[in-house]
């Protein structure tokens, strides 16, 4: 069945279900408990796919993960052991290696293809972070850390990459595990860390089993990803060879280097070596994705894998994360493999070239699909369901021209058509800034739309999905240009007949919190605003953040040498102009956008007579990471809007 027919059939089925039951609006509990499918591992023989399904236990404040083994031919599935995670198939498809919780963190455990006949592979108290089978199935290359932190001096050195809390993740090493005996041998014994908080990846084996490709960085500190290297490690003698012998930059959580046939290696970095640039795919030094002018990073959603001699890459195109086939020789043009009206959440490739992938749209929950080497595509699973009777709001791809001649895009979630023109409009700038919200089913969109709000998520210059010009457009210009583009988008939405011009609101987190703060200190356009974990003082944020590289990308190698440039782009310096009722929400464990700057911003606003309040969450970091925290933050947000003319929603509450 074609994609169009699959989508139409499911949409009709979903619509019929909603009509048959008594329609009701979504609650925040509905939004946070929406099930999600976000990983797939297809067996090398293409017969079985392991899919990860995430669910929520709101009562016990826990996110739950389960894996199901899905028969590709029939779609029938079976639940796998629920204490196991992160599965990887053996080359013969007869065994699965998993991670299982241990006293030191995670250990390796083997089962058969059905999840039975368990056998532990001892790691002597170390924590296994990532791993991969050798081509012959006799060994596993594992990235491990010591299970205990050695006692040291009370004092320790901070560096220019350290965050304000002095966070010190453990150093990662490469170990080789004998599958038959379970014995392990440490391969890397230098001072480098073979991975870090945003560079941890499965090792990639050379086809002859002699080497693995890895990412290493000088220390395991988060910010040291900027100084990472792509290397291959000889498993016989531990010799390390750099894959890229010139300076380069790859974003955090970029796709790792992967071996292809005959020792070919694919890897990613910015096409021109500069920080504020598009990240491309390279094969043995050749840029093979430049013709697409799309970013391999895609806010950490980019992916690469070999399909025989073809490189399959996932990247954002417009608002969709799509799979593309790339010719490693560069002699033929890239080819799109998935549609533009949905996003690929994860993918995996079997030995015969079958691609298993998880796909979602704004109307459809993620499910498993396969694409055969001949190009035939079909949906395999129908595992995820919503409670009966929930109203389904429609989200559409929305475009508008900006003043520079670019056609910009975003996503617009609509309330019921009868109330669209009178509905209050919430605008959400995204984080990053080099991110964008991919098309996909969104529980918060359903919550807002079904309760009568229109919800607009614009992608201004600086966003992913456009190409290299977008990133370079905001060098030294974090606030004015994106603000102008977003407000032009709001004008276009209102002109289309959606939203009440007198009841517009704005909310955003991280860079979205920055842009919210910038807009309300430069415009009185909105009735009320909520800024979560915002950047408000660029100089202070640069000095304290775990990721100072974000500032260096757009304000030069040494930003603090030009404090005036940072001040000119900091909402803090414009507090006297702020007239919009503003709620700030911060996490007291935040090392990405440290909360001290929000306190500074709050006090400056209050002393200037602004209507402002500050909520703090002692359990949260860069936003909540638990279901009840997620509900609490959104509950406060909609209650704040209701206080200033928005729609009162029953579960909207302020402390």
XYZ file of C-alpha atoms in Angstrom:
655
model
C 0.000 0.000 0.000
C 1.333 3.464 -0.871
C 2.118 6.032 1.799
C -0.803 8.213 0.769
C -3.244 5.311 1.069
C -1.786 4.196 4.412
C -2.051 7.689 5.876
C -5.561 8.215 4.511
C -6.794 4.882 5.840
C -5.376 5.459 9.304
C -6.639 9.027 9.450
C -10.128 7.835 8.545
C -9.940 5.090 11.144
C -8.748 7.513 13.802
C -11.450 9.992 12.884
C -14.113 7.301 13.022
C -12.973 6.250 16.490
C -13.161 9.820 17.736
C -16.642 10.395 16.317
C -18.015 7.130 17.685
C -17.111 8.060 21.264
C -18.179 11.155 23.148
C -15.535 13.688 22.183
C -13.706 15.366 25.036
C -10.734 17.726 25.218
C -7.318 16.499 26.268
C -5.956 16.891 29.787
C -2.300 17.345 30.671
C -2.290 13.762 31.922
C -3.502 12.657 28.472
C -0.678 14.661 26.891
C 2.096 13.308 29.091
C 0.859 9.698 28.918
C 0.646 9.576 25.115
C 2.626 6.447 24.118
C 5.626 6.824 21.848
C 7.778 4.488 19.757
C 11.329 5.759 19.455
C 13.812 3.022 18.550
C 14.021 0.084 16.168
C 16.655 -2.606 15.652
C 16.013 -4.953 12.724
C 17.691 -8.349 12.717
C 20.376 -8.836 10.059
C 18.182 -11.477 8.363
C 15.330 -8.889 8.162
C 12.835 -11.229 9.835
C 12.355 -9.548 13.228
C 12.439 -5.961 14.447
C 12.816 -4.929 18.074
C 10.879 -1.737 18.786
C 11.054 0.425 21.892
C 7.758 1.746 23.258
C 7.722 4.433 25.928
C 4.779 4.798 28.282
C 4.127 6.874 31.397
C 3.081 5.934 34.921
C 1.861 9.303 36.171
C 0.908 7.916 39.609
C 4.436 6.710 40.337
C 6.026 9.565 38.375
C 7.918 7.243 36.052
C 8.584 6.826 32.358
C 8.370 3.145 31.424
C 10.114 1.436 28.521
C 9.220 -1.853 26.907
C 10.597 -3.702 23.895
C 8.541 -5.841 21.572
C 9.839 -8.311 19.006
C 7.857 -7.749 15.807
C 7.666 -10.302 12.998
C 8.294 -8.272 9.854
C 6.204 -10.591 7.674
C 3.032 -10.548 9.797
C 3.332 -7.678 12.268
C 2.718 -10.033 15.186
C 4.639 -8.957 18.274
C 5.769 -10.372 21.607
C 6.836 -8.546 24.750
C 10.521 -8.916 25.626
C 11.888 -9.032 29.210
C 11.110 -5.687 30.803
C 14.338 -5.344 32.784
C 16.447 -5.237 29.599
C 17.178 -2.282 27.336
C 19.224 -1.071 24.356
C 19.205 -4.323 22.346
C 21.671 -5.126 19.564
C 21.378 -8.179 17.282
C 24.218 -10.619 16.715
C 25.339 -10.924 13.067
C 23.655 -14.341 12.716
C 20.334 -13.007 14.116
C 20.280 -15.782 16.729
C 21.263 -13.744 19.788
C 20.637 -10.310 21.268
C 22.975 -8.352 23.511
C 21.268 -6.050 26.007
C 22.093 -3.680 28.812
C 20.781 -4.661 32.232
C 20.935 -2.626 35.432
C 23.772 -3.573 37.781
C 25.374 -2.137 40.919
C 27.845 -0.189 38.790
C 25.290 1.095 36.272
C 24.719 -1.190 33.288
C 26.176 -4.568 32.357
C 26.014 -6.663 29.185
C 23.613 -9.590 29.021
C 22.947 -12.052 26.187
C 19.674 -13.758 25.281
C 18.451 -15.797 22.359
C 16.300 -14.145 19.675
C 13.205 -14.625 21.830
C 14.668 -12.931 24.893
C 15.239 -16.183 26.818
C 18.361 -18.151 27.887
C 19.981 -15.209 29.672
C 23.746 -15.083 30.192
C 25.611 -12.238 31.885
C 28.901 -10.940 30.521
C 30.722 -9.693 33.610
C 32.220 -6.208 33.452
C 34.072 -6.301 36.796
C 32.157 -3.404 38.263
C 32.318 -1.114 35.237
C 29.373 0.674 33.636
C 28.675 -0.158 29.985
C 27.517 2.880 28.001
C 27.516 1.703 24.372
C 28.539 -1.420 22.455
C 28.554 -3.241 19.106
C 29.014 -6.825 17.888
C 32.005 -7.755 15.766
C 31.258 -8.882 12.182
C 31.946 -12.531 13.100
C 29.863 -12.389 16.292
C 32.715 -13.550 18.519
C 33.434 -10.234 20.231
C 31.716 -7.101 21.445
C 33.385 -3.695 21.496
C 32.090 -1.779 24.516
C 32.496 1.754 25.817
C 32.759 1.520 29.589
C 33.432 3.698 32.612
C 34.716 2.784 36.036
C 31.842 1.933 38.335
C 33.405 3.941 41.155
C 35.025 7.378 41.183
C 38.488 7.234 42.714
C 38.962 9.472 45.725
C 41.132 12.455 44.941
C 42.041 15.851 46.217
C 39.288 17.961 47.715
C 40.284 20.638 45.228
C 40.133 20.023 41.495
C 40.820 22.064 38.387
C 38.093 23.727 36.358
C 38.654 24.611 32.705
C 37.067 26.984 30.220
C 34.672 24.155 29.282
C 33.480 23.460 32.855
C 29.998 24.418 33.993
C 29.349 26.396 37.173
C 28.755 23.220 39.201
C 32.032 21.645 38.143
C 30.299 18.565 36.737
C 32.836 15.772 36.153
C 31.510 12.797 34.176
C 33.631 9.619 34.265
C 36.228 8.938 31.564
C 35.214 6.423 28.885
C 37.471 3.606 27.655
C 37.173 1.011 24.894
C 37.016 -2.619 26.017
C 36.924 -5.810 23.952
C 34.608 -8.541 25.257
C 34.978 -12.214 24.312
C 31.403 -13.442 23.814
C 32.181 -17.106 24.530
C 34.062 -16.601 27.805
C 32.956 -13.136 28.911
C 36.545 -12.038 29.491
C 37.343 -8.390 28.780
C 40.452 -6.530 27.706
C 40.941 -2.761 27.878
C 42.061 -1.452 24.490
C 42.509 2.286 25.088
C 44.779 3.271 27.979
C 45.544 6.898 27.162
C 44.096 9.982 28.879
C 41.434 10.629 26.247
C 37.783 9.900 26.927
C 36.256 7.707 24.214
C 32.935 9.466 24.349
C 31.241 11.974 26.621
C 27.734 13.098 27.609
C 26.951 14.109 24.006
C 29.489 11.994 22.091
C 28.566 8.527 23.382
C 27.906 6.229 20.415
C 28.144 2.561 19.536
C 31.581 1.709 18.114
C 31.584 0.885 14.394
C 33.525 -2.201 13.279
C 35.618 -2.473 10.142
C 34.388 -5.347 7.980
C 37.564 -7.367 8.642
C 37.152 -7.016 12.418
C 40.542 -5.387 12.933
C 39.463 -1.864 13.938
C 36.600 0.158 15.315
C 35.701 3.782 14.618
C 34.951 6.037 17.583
C 34.634 9.592 18.843
C 37.063 10.707 21.531
C 37.483 13.994 23.376
C 40.224 15.349 25.680
C 38.121 14.931 28.828
C 34.609 13.596 29.466
C 33.350 17.089 30.377
C 30.282 17.996 28.301
C 31.788 21.098 26.674
C 34.842 19.213 25.425
C 32.764 17.848 22.535
C 34.045 20.927 20.676
C 37.532 19.394 20.723
C 36.475 15.869 19.765
C 38.299 13.709 17.221
C 37.094 10.921 14.942
C 39.483 7.999 15.310
C 39.924 4.355 14.433
C 41.411 2.022 17.023
C 43.442 -1.059 16.142
C 42.066 -3.825 18.361
C 45.288 -5.839 18.297
C 47.703 -3.242 19.652
C 45.476 -0.306 20.668
C 47.012 2.036 18.113
C 44.815 5.101 17.488
C 44.622 6.814 14.086
C 42.764 10.041 13.387
C 40.166 9.693 10.634
C 40.034 13.426 9.879
C 43.480 15.005 9.780
C 42.424 18.634 9.576
C 40.581 20.908 12.025
C 36.836 20.337 11.952
C 33.740 20.961 14.037
C 30.846 18.594 14.695
C 27.830 19.504 16.786
C 26.966 17.704 20.042
C 25.434 14.261 19.506
C 26.364 14.270 15.811
C 26.175 10.958 13.982
C 29.329 8.982 14.767
C 31.823 7.744 12.141
C 30.847 4.415 10.574
C 32.870 1.899 8.602
C 31.565 0.723 5.236
C 32.820 -1.964 2.906
C 36.522 -2.143 2.190
C 37.494 0.213 5.004
C 35.479 3.172 3.712
C 34.464 5.538 6.538
C 31.541 7.977 6.634
C 31.463 10.829 9.128
C 29.926 14.250 9.664
C 31.147 17.766 10.339
C 30.383 21.302 9.200
C 31.035 21.616 5.495
C 33.426 24.580 5.815
C 34.897 23.824 9.233
C 33.158 26.813 10.805
C 30.986 26.585 13.878
C 27.826 28.282 12.560
C 27.488 26.148 9.425
C 25.555 23.249 7.953
C 26.794 19.787 8.937
C 27.374 17.498 5.942
C 28.103 13.814 5.370
C 31.610 12.935 4.205
C 32.928 9.643 2.872
C 36.709 9.322 2.896
C 37.026 13.096 2.661
C 34.350 13.690 -0.013
C 31.307 15.804 0.856
C 28.426 13.637 -0.399
C 25.441 15.631 0.895
C 26.295 19.212 -0.125
C 23.832 19.126 -3.029
C 20.960 18.743 -0.559
C 21.877 21.832 1.470
C 20.346 20.178 4.520
C 21.891 19.549 7.926
C 23.025 16.099 9.095
C 22.821 17.260 12.697
C 19.108 18.143 12.845
C 19.328 19.068 16.539
C 20.812 15.649 17.420
C 18.272 13.770 15.267
C 20.595 13.223 12.310
C 21.607 9.654 11.489
C 23.771 7.627 9.089
C 23.960 3.933 8.202
C 25.240 1.886 5.282
C 22.887 0.038 2.928
C 25.456 -1.955 1.010
C 27.458 0.667 -0.870
C 24.850 3.413 -0.357
C 24.837 5.749 2.612
C 21.404 6.291 4.201
C 21.178 9.585 6.072
C 18.402 11.079 8.162
C 18.091 14.870 8.201
C 15.501 17.612 8.496
C 13.989 18.860 5.248
C 11.552 21.669 5.922
C 9.855 20.446 9.093
C 10.206 16.729 8.319
C 13.040 14.399 9.266
C 13.458 12.291 6.140
C 15.717 9.480 4.969
C 17.917 10.150 1.949
C 20.086 7.797 -0.099
C 23.531 9.302 -0.700
C 25.997 8.128 -3.342
C 29.390 7.836 -1.586
C 31.163 8.641 -4.854
C 29.156 11.828 -5.303
C 28.357 10.923 -8.919
C 24.566 10.783 -8.490
C 22.131 13.124 -6.761
C 20.744 12.376 -3.285
C 17.375 10.608 -3.331
C 14.576 11.084 -0.788
C 13.224 7.766 0.527
C 10.474 8.962 2.871
C 7.669 11.523 2.421
C 7.751 15.167 3.439
C 4.553 15.074 5.517
C 5.996 13.041 8.391
C 9.204 12.363 10.288
C 11.444 9.352 10.754
C 12.037 8.857 14.472
C 14.585 6.036 14.135
C 15.775 3.556 11.518
C 17.774 0.354 11.155
C 19.033 -1.547 8.095
C 19.163 -5.323 7.570
C 21.841 -7.182 5.650
C 19.714 -7.403 2.474
C 19.081 -3.637 2.494
C 15.622 -3.676 4.075
C 15.116 -0.467 6.060
C 12.992 -0.614 9.194
C 11.957 2.789 10.455
C 9.542 4.466 12.820
C 7.420 7.141 11.181
C 4.946 9.665 12.566
C 2.826 12.590 11.380
C 1.026 15.363 13.222
C -2.118 13.191 13.156
C -0.660 9.706 13.587
C 1.244 8.133 16.460
C 4.623 6.590 15.589
C 4.542 3.086 14.140
C 6.960 0.695 12.447
C 7.342 0.642 8.651
C 9.695 -1.229 6.337
C 11.098 -0.297 2.958
C 12.395 -3.134 0.802
C 15.516 -2.773 -1.361
C 13.149 -2.499 -4.353
C 11.441 0.499 -2.761
C 8.151 -1.075 -1.647
C 6.938 0.372 1.656
C 4.374 -0.948 4.112
C 3.295 -0.351 7.686
C 4.100 -3.250 10.011
C 2.663 -2.352 13.416
C -0.502 -0.825 14.866
C 0.630 -0.997 18.484
C -0.049 2.481 19.843
C -3.521 3.689 20.741
C -5.092 6.731 22.351
C -7.926 6.632 24.882
C -11.319 6.552 23.176
C -13.141 9.823 22.745
C -10.263 12.285 22.636
C -10.746 15.203 20.259
C -8.030 15.260 17.582
C -6.827 18.730 16.630
C -5.362 19.264 13.168
C -1.836 20.598 12.697
C -0.772 21.985 9.348
C 2.494 23.021 7.742
C 2.391 26.812 7.514
C 4.603 29.060 5.362
C 5.110 32.800 4.969
C 7.619 35.131 3.253
C 10.057 37.127 5.345
C 11.428 40.573 4.558
C 14.641 39.062 3.125
C 12.888 37.056 0.424
C 13.017 33.658 2.125
C 9.947 31.484 2.519
C 9.830 30.478 6.152
C 7.817 27.677 7.685
C 6.363 26.420 10.919
C 3.571 24.285 12.297
C 0.123 25.591 13.192
C -2.205 23.553 15.402
C -5.819 24.571 14.920
C -8.738 24.631 17.336
C -12.140 23.625 16.005
C -12.816 25.433 12.696
C -15.858 27.220 14.117
C -13.704 29.036 16.658
C -10.440 29.433 14.738
C -10.767 33.177 14.117
C -11.682 33.973 17.717
C -9.324 31.502 19.383
C -6.460 32.803 21.502
C -3.116 32.155 19.802
C -0.045 30.790 21.601
C 3.305 31.244 19.847
C 6.214 28.952 20.785
C 9.748 29.837 19.642
C 11.876 26.672 19.623
C 15.159 25.933 21.364
C 18.615 25.685 19.873
C 18.861 28.149 18.224
C 19.905 25.685 15.489
C 16.907 23.420 16.007
C 13.352 23.140 14.752
C 10.346 21.110 15.821
C 9.966 18.101 13.498
C 6.572 17.050 12.216
C 5.143 14.417 14.512
C 2.298 13.606 16.835
C 2.412 16.028 19.772
C 0.359 15.575 22.932
C 0.725 19.220 23.964
C -0.538 20.340 20.572
C -3.584 18.154 21.089
C -4.051 19.481 24.625
C -3.967 23.117 23.523
C -5.966 22.648 20.316
C -8.714 20.559 21.894
C -9.089 23.141 24.674
C -9.602 25.984 22.215
C -6.150 27.439 21.591
C -4.346 27.835 18.283
C -0.641 26.945 18.687
C 1.986 28.307 16.301
C 5.571 27.001 16.248
C 7.550 29.146 13.786
C 11.018 28.371 12.421
C 12.817 31.710 11.933
C 16.308 32.211 10.445
C 18.733 30.175 12.527
C 16.449 27.132 12.395
C 17.177 23.728 10.919
C 15.439 22.573 7.745
C 16.445 25.466 5.466
C 20.121 25.119 4.671
C 23.401 26.840 5.396
C 22.122 30.402 4.926
C 19.847 30.016 7.946
C 22.606 29.400 10.465
C 24.872 32.117 9.145
C 21.990 34.621 9.224
C 22.026 34.788 13.026
C 25.767 35.172 13.593
C 25.860 38.102 16.008
C 22.086 38.443 15.606
C 20.304 36.130 18.042
C 17.428 38.478 18.818
C 16.384 41.073 16.214
C 16.249 38.929 13.056
C 14.486 35.866 14.565
C 12.069 38.193 16.374
C 11.200 39.992 13.149
C 10.643 36.692 11.321
C 8.503 35.220 14.092
C 6.300 38.312 14.297
C 5.897 38.278 10.508
C 4.770 34.675 10.913
C 2.247 35.695 13.568
C 0.913 38.371 11.207
C 0.531 35.736 8.483
C -1.308 33.349 10.820
C -3.740 36.070 11.882
C -4.237 37.138 8.256
C -5.138 33.534 7.389
C -8.120 33.730 9.729
C -6.625 31.905 12.696
C -6.299 33.582 16.082
C -7.636 36.599 17.934
C -5.183 39.526 17.518
C -6.135 40.797 20.967
C -5.384 37.481 22.670
C -1.932 36.367 21.593
C 0.514 34.759 24.009
C 4.105 33.538 23.768
C 6.047 30.792 25.553
C 9.316 29.002 24.957
C 12.192 27.164 26.629
C 15.991 27.403 26.404
C 16.736 29.502 23.292
C 12.959 29.693 22.948
C 12.989 31.216 26.435
C 15.673 33.629 25.261
C 13.630 34.684 22.238
C 10.498 35.021 24.374
C 12.447 37.268 26.760
C 13.914 39.244 23.864
C 10.528 39.785 22.240
C 8.794 40.998 25.417
C 11.634 43.457 26.074
C 11.284 44.808 22.517
C 7.541 44.543 21.809
C 4.188 44.870 23.562
C 2.596 42.483 21.063
C 1.567 39.742 23.499
C -0.928 39.674 26.368
C 1.322 37.480 28.538
C 4.484 35.408 28.227
C 6.209 32.412 29.823
C 9.980 31.903 29.498
C 11.300 28.536 30.683
C 15.006 27.924 31.438
C 15.810 31.080 29.452
C 19.119 32.588 28.427
C 18.831 36.250 29.427
C 22.445 37.392 29.940
C 24.729 36.103 27.182
C 27.943 36.913 29.025
C 26.887 35.213 32.249
C 25.434 32.246 30.386
C 28.683 31.776 28.448
C 30.713 31.867 31.653
C 28.578 29.354 33.572
C 27.052 26.986 30.997
C 28.120 23.399 30.337
C 28.012 24.274 26.632
C 29.848 27.582 26.101
C 30.314 26.504 22.497
C 26.772 27.674 21.696
C 27.862 31.265 22.341
C 31.160 30.831 20.487
C 29.299 29.615 17.401
C 27.580 32.964 16.959
C 29.703 35.517 18.814
C 33.299 34.561 18.047
C 36.015 32.403 19.582
C 36.434 34.667 22.625
C 33.037 36.239 23.329
C 33.985 37.840 26.640
C 36.508 40.067 24.882
C 33.555 41.935 23.380
C 31.093 42.339 26.252
C 29.258 45.109 24.418
C 28.307 42.715 21.598
C 26.900 40.233 24.113
C 25.039 42.967 25.995
C 23.440 44.228 22.786
C 21.852 40.795 22.315
C 20.929 40.178 25.978
C 17.326 40.685 27.171
C 18.764 41.779 30.529
C 19.958 45.060 29.044
C 16.451 45.996 27.897
C 14.402 45.333 31.031
C 13.265 48.974 31.216
C 11.216 48.386 28.040
C 9.366 45.292 29.301
C 5.587 45.723 29.685
C 4.252 42.175 29.170
C 3.192 40.065 32.197
C 6.013 37.514 32.311
C 6.350 34.197 34.137
C 9.847 32.716 34.427
C 10.270 28.997 35.236
C 13.702 27.532 36.018
C 15.243 24.246 37.092
C 17.675 24.537 39.971
C 19.851 21.748 38.514
C 20.209 23.405 35.128
C 23.773 23.448 33.805
C 22.807 24.286 30.199
C 21.182 27.691 30.829
C 22.094 28.243 34.497
C 19.198 29.638 36.497
C 21.237 32.396 38.179
C 20.780 34.564 35.085
C 16.992 34.175 35.338
C 17.162 35.379 38.955
C 19.205 38.363 37.789
C 16.660 39.029 35.028
C 13.734 38.664 37.432
C 15.147 41.144 39.946
C 16.015 43.672 37.248
C 12.496 43.444 35.807
C 10.859 43.725 39.226
C 12.939 46.750 40.158
C 11.852 48.384 36.902
C 8.200 47.870 37.807
C 7.445 44.998 35.420
C 4.757 42.399 36.097
C 6.959 39.344 36.584
C 7.048 36.204 38.711
C 9.631 33.440 39.037
C 8.929 29.744 39.652
C 11.768 27.375 40.599
C 11.807 23.573 40.405
C 14.452 21.969 42.660
C 14.148 18.606 40.872
C 14.548 19.911 37.319
C 17.582 20.658 35.227
C 17.204 22.116 31.730
C 13.481 21.513 31.998
C 11.672 18.720 33.865
C 12.626 15.103 33.212
C 9.746 13.458 35.073
C 6.029 13.191 34.199
C 4.752 15.138 37.191
C 7.260 17.907 36.549
C 6.163 18.123 32.929
C 2.538 18.455 34.039
C 3.420 21.060 36.674
C 5.321 23.306 34.245
C 2.579 23.249 31.612
C -0.118 23.640 34.264
C 1.553 26.852 35.430
C 1.945 28.048 31.834
C -1.710 27.741 30.834
C -2.831 29.151 34.194
C -0.635 32.216 33.613
C -2.219 32.756 30.220
C -5.716 32.296 31.670
C -4.944 34.989 34.241
C -4.344 37.464 31.406
C -7.245 36.694 29.101
C -6.554 33.166 27.900
C -8.863 30.169 28.187
C -9.255 28.763 31.711
C -8.430 25.052 31.482
C -9.382 22.930 34.521
C -5.891 21.498 35.084
C -4.149 24.863 34.729
C -2.889 25.903 38.171
C -0.325 28.225 39.692
C 1.209 27.344 43.081
